PDB file of C-alpha atoms in Angstrom:
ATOM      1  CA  UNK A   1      11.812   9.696  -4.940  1.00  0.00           C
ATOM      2  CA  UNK A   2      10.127   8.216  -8.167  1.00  0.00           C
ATOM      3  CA  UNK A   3      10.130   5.007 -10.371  1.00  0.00           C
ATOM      4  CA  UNK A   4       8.473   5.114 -13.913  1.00  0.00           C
ATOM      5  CA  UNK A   5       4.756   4.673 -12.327  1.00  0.00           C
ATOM      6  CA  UNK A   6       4.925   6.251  -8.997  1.00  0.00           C
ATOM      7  CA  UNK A   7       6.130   9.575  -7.312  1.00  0.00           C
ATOM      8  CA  UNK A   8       6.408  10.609  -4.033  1.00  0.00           C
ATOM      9  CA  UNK A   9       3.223  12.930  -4.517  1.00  0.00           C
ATOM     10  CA  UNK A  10       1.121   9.960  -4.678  1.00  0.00           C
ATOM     11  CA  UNK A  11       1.775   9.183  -1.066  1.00  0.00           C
ATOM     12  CA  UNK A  12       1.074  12.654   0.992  1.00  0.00           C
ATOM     13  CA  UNK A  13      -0.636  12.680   3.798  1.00  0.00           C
ATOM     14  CA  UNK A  14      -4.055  13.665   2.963  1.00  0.00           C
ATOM     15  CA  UNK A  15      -4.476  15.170   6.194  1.00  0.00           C
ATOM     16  CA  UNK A  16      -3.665  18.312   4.483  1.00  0.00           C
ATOM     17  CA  UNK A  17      -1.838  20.025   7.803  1.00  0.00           C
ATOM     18  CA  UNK A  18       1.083  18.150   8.363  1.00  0.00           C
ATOM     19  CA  UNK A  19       4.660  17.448   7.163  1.00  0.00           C
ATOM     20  CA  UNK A  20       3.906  14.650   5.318  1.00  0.00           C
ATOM     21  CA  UNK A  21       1.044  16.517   3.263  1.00  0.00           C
ATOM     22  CA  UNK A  22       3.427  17.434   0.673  1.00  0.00           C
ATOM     23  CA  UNK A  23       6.176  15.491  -1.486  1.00  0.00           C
ATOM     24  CA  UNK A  24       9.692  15.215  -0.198  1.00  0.00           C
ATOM     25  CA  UNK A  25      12.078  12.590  -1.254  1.00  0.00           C
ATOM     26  CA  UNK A  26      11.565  10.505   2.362  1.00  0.00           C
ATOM     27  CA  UNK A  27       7.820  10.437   2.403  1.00  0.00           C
ATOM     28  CA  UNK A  28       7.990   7.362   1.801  1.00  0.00           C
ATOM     29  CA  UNK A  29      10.288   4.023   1.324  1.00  0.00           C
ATOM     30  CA  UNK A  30      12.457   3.560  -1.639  1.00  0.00           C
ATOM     31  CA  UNK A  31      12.268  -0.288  -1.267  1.00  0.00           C
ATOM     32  CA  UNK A  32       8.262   0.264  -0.842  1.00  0.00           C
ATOM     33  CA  UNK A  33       8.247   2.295  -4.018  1.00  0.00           C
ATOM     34  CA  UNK A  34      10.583   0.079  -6.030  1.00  0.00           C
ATOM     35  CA  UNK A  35       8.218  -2.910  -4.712  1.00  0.00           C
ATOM     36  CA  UNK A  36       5.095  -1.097  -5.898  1.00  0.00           C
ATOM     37  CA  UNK A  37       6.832  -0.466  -9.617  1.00  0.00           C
ATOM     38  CA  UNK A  38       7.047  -4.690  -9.701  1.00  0.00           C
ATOM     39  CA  UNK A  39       4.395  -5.053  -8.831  1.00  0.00           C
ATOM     40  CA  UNK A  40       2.892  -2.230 -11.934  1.00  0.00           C
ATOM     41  CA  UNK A  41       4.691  -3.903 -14.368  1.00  0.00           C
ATOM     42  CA  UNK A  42       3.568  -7.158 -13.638  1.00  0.00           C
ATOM     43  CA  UNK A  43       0.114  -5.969 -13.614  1.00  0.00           C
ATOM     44  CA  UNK A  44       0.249  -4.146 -16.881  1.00  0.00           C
ATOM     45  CA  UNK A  45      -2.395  -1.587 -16.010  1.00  0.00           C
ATOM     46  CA  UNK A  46      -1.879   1.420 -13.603  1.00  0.00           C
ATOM     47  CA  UNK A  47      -2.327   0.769  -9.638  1.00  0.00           C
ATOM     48  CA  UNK A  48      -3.223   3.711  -8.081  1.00  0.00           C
ATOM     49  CA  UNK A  49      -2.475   4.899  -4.467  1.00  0.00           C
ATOM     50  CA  UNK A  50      -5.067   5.603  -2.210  1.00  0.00           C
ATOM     51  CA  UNK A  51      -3.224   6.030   0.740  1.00  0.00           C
ATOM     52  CA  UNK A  52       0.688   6.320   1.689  1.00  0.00           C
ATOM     53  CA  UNK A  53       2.001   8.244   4.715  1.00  0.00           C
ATOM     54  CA  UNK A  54      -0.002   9.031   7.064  1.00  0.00           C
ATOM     55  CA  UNK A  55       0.500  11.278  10.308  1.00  0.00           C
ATOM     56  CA  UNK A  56      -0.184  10.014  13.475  1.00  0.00           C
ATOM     57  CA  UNK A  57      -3.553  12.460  14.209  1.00  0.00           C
ATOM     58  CA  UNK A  58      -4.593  11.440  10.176  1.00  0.00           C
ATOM     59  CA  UNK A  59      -4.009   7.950  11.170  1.00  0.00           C
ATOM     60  CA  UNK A  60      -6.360   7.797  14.162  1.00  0.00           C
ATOM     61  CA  UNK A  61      -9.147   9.815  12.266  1.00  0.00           C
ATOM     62  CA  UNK A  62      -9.512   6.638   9.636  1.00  0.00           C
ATOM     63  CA  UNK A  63      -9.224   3.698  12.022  1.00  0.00           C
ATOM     64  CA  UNK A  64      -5.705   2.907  11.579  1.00  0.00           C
ATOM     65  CA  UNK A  65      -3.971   0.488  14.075  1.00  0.00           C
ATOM     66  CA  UNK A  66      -1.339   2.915  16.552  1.00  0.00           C
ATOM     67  CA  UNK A  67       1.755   1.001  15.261  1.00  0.00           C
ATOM     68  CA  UNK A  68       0.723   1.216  11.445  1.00  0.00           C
ATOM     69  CA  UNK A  69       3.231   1.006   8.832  1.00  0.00           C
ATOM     70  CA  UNK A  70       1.859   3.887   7.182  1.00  0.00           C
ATOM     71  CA  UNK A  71       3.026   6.284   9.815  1.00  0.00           C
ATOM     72  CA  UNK A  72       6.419   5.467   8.739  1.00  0.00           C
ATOM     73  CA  UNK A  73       5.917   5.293   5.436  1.00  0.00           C
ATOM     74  CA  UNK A  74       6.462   1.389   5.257  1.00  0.00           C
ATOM     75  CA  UNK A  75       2.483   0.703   3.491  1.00  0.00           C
ATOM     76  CA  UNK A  76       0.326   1.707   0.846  1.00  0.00           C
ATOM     77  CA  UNK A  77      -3.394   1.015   0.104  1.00  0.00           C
ATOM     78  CA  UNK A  78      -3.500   0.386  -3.338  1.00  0.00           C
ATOM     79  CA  UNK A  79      -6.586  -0.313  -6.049  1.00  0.00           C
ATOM     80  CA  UNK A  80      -6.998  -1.110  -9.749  1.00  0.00           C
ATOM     81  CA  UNK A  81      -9.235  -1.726 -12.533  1.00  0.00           C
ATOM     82  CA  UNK A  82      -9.384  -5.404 -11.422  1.00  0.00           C
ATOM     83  CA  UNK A  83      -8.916  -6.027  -8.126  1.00  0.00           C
ATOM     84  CA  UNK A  84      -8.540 -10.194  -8.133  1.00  0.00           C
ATOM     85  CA  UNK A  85      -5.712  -9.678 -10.691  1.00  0.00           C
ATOM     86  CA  UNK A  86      -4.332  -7.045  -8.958  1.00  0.00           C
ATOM     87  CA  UNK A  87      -4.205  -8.928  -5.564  1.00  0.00           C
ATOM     88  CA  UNK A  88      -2.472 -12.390  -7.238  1.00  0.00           C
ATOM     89  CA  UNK A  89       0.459  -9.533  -8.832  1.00  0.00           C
ATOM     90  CA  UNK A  90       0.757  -8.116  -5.481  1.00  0.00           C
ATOM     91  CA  UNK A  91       1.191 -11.774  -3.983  1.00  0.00           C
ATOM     92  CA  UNK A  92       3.963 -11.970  -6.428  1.00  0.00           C
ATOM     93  CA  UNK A  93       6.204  -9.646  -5.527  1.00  0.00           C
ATOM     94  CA  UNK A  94       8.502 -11.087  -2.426  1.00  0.00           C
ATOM     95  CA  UNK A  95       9.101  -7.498  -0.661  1.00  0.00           C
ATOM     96  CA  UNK A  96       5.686  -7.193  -0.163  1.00  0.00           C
ATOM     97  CA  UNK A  97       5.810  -9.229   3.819  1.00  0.00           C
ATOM     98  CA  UNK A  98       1.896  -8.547   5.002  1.00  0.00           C
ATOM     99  CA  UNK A  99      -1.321  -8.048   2.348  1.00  0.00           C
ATOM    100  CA  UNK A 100      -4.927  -7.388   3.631  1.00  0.00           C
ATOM    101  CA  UNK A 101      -7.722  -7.152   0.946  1.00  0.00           C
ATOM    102  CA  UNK A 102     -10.690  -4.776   1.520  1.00  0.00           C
ATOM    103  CA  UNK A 103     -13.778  -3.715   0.362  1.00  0.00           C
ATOM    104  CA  UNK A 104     -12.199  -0.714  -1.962  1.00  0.00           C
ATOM    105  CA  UNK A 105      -8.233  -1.178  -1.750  1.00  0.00           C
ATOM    106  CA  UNK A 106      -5.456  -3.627  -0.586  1.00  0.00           C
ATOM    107  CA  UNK A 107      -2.881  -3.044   2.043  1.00  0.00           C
ATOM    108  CA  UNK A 108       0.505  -3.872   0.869  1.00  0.00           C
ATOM    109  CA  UNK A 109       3.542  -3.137   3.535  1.00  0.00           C
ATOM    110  CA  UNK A 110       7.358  -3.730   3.919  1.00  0.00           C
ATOM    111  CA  UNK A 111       7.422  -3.419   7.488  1.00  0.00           C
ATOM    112  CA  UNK A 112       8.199  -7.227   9.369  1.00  0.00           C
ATOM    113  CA  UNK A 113       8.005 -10.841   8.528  1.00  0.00           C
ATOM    114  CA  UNK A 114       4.682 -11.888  10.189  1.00  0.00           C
ATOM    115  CA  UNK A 115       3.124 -15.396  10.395  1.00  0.00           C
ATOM    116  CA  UNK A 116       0.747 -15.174   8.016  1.00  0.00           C
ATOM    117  CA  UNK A 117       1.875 -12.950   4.708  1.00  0.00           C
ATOM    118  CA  UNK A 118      -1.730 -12.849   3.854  1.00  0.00           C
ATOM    119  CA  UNK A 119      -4.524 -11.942   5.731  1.00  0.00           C
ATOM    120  CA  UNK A 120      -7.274 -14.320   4.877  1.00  0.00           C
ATOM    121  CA  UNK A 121      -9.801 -12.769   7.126  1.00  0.00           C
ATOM    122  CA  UNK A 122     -11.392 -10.756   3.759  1.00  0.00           C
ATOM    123  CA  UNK A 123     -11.151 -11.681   0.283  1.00  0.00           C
ATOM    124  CA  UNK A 124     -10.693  -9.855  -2.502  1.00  0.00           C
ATOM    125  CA  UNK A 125     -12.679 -12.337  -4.882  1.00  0.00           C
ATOM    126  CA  UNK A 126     -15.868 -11.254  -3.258  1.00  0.00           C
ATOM    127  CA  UNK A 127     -14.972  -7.243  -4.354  1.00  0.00           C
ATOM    128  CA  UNK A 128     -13.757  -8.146  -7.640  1.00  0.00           C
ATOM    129  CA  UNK A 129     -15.060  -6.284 -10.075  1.00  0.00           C
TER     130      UNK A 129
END
């Protein structure tokens, strides 16, 4: 799977040992993907992936919660040049049902309605570059 911006290679594992450490064409989702390539055209400047799938082992090693969206291939922590920008596109784009800003990246997923779309715990105007 691909759009004009993003391909499936983007979004390995970088475990390096599993299945999902290379491309295939259900690494990750198609509606994730397509929401990702709204969200890039919006922004007008490339967003760049750093982290897609994740195993379950790869997953634990970096903190991530055990029902994360990433082990199914439902999230993506994403980054750009500017990061408050990039966070009001990603708001834009209605797929997109839970964001969490960090220091470095913002986690974007596709996985369930929760109460809050927007986890207001961090902000990304204090990393903005």
């Amino acid at each position: 799977m691909h759009t004009e911006n993003f391909d499936s290679s983007e979004f390995v594992c970088h475990c390096g040992k599993c299945c999902h450490s290379v491309p295939h064409s259900h690494l990750v989702s198609e509606k994730l993907m397509i929401a990702l390539q709204i969200a890039r055209n919006r922004y007008g400047y490339p967003i760049f992936i750093t982290s897609g799938r994740r195993c379950i082992a790869h997953n634990k090693r970096v903190g991530g919660v055990w029902n994360s969206y990433h082990v199914q291939g439902l999230a993506a922590d994403v980054r750009g040049d500017n990061m408050l920008r990039l966070f009001d596109t990603l708001c834009s784009v209605n797929d997109f049902l839970y964001l969490e800003p960090h220091d470095n990246y913002i986690h974007v997923d596709i996985g369930r309605v929760r109460t809050h779309r927007i986890n207001d715990k961090r902000t990304v105007i204090n990393h903005a570059s």
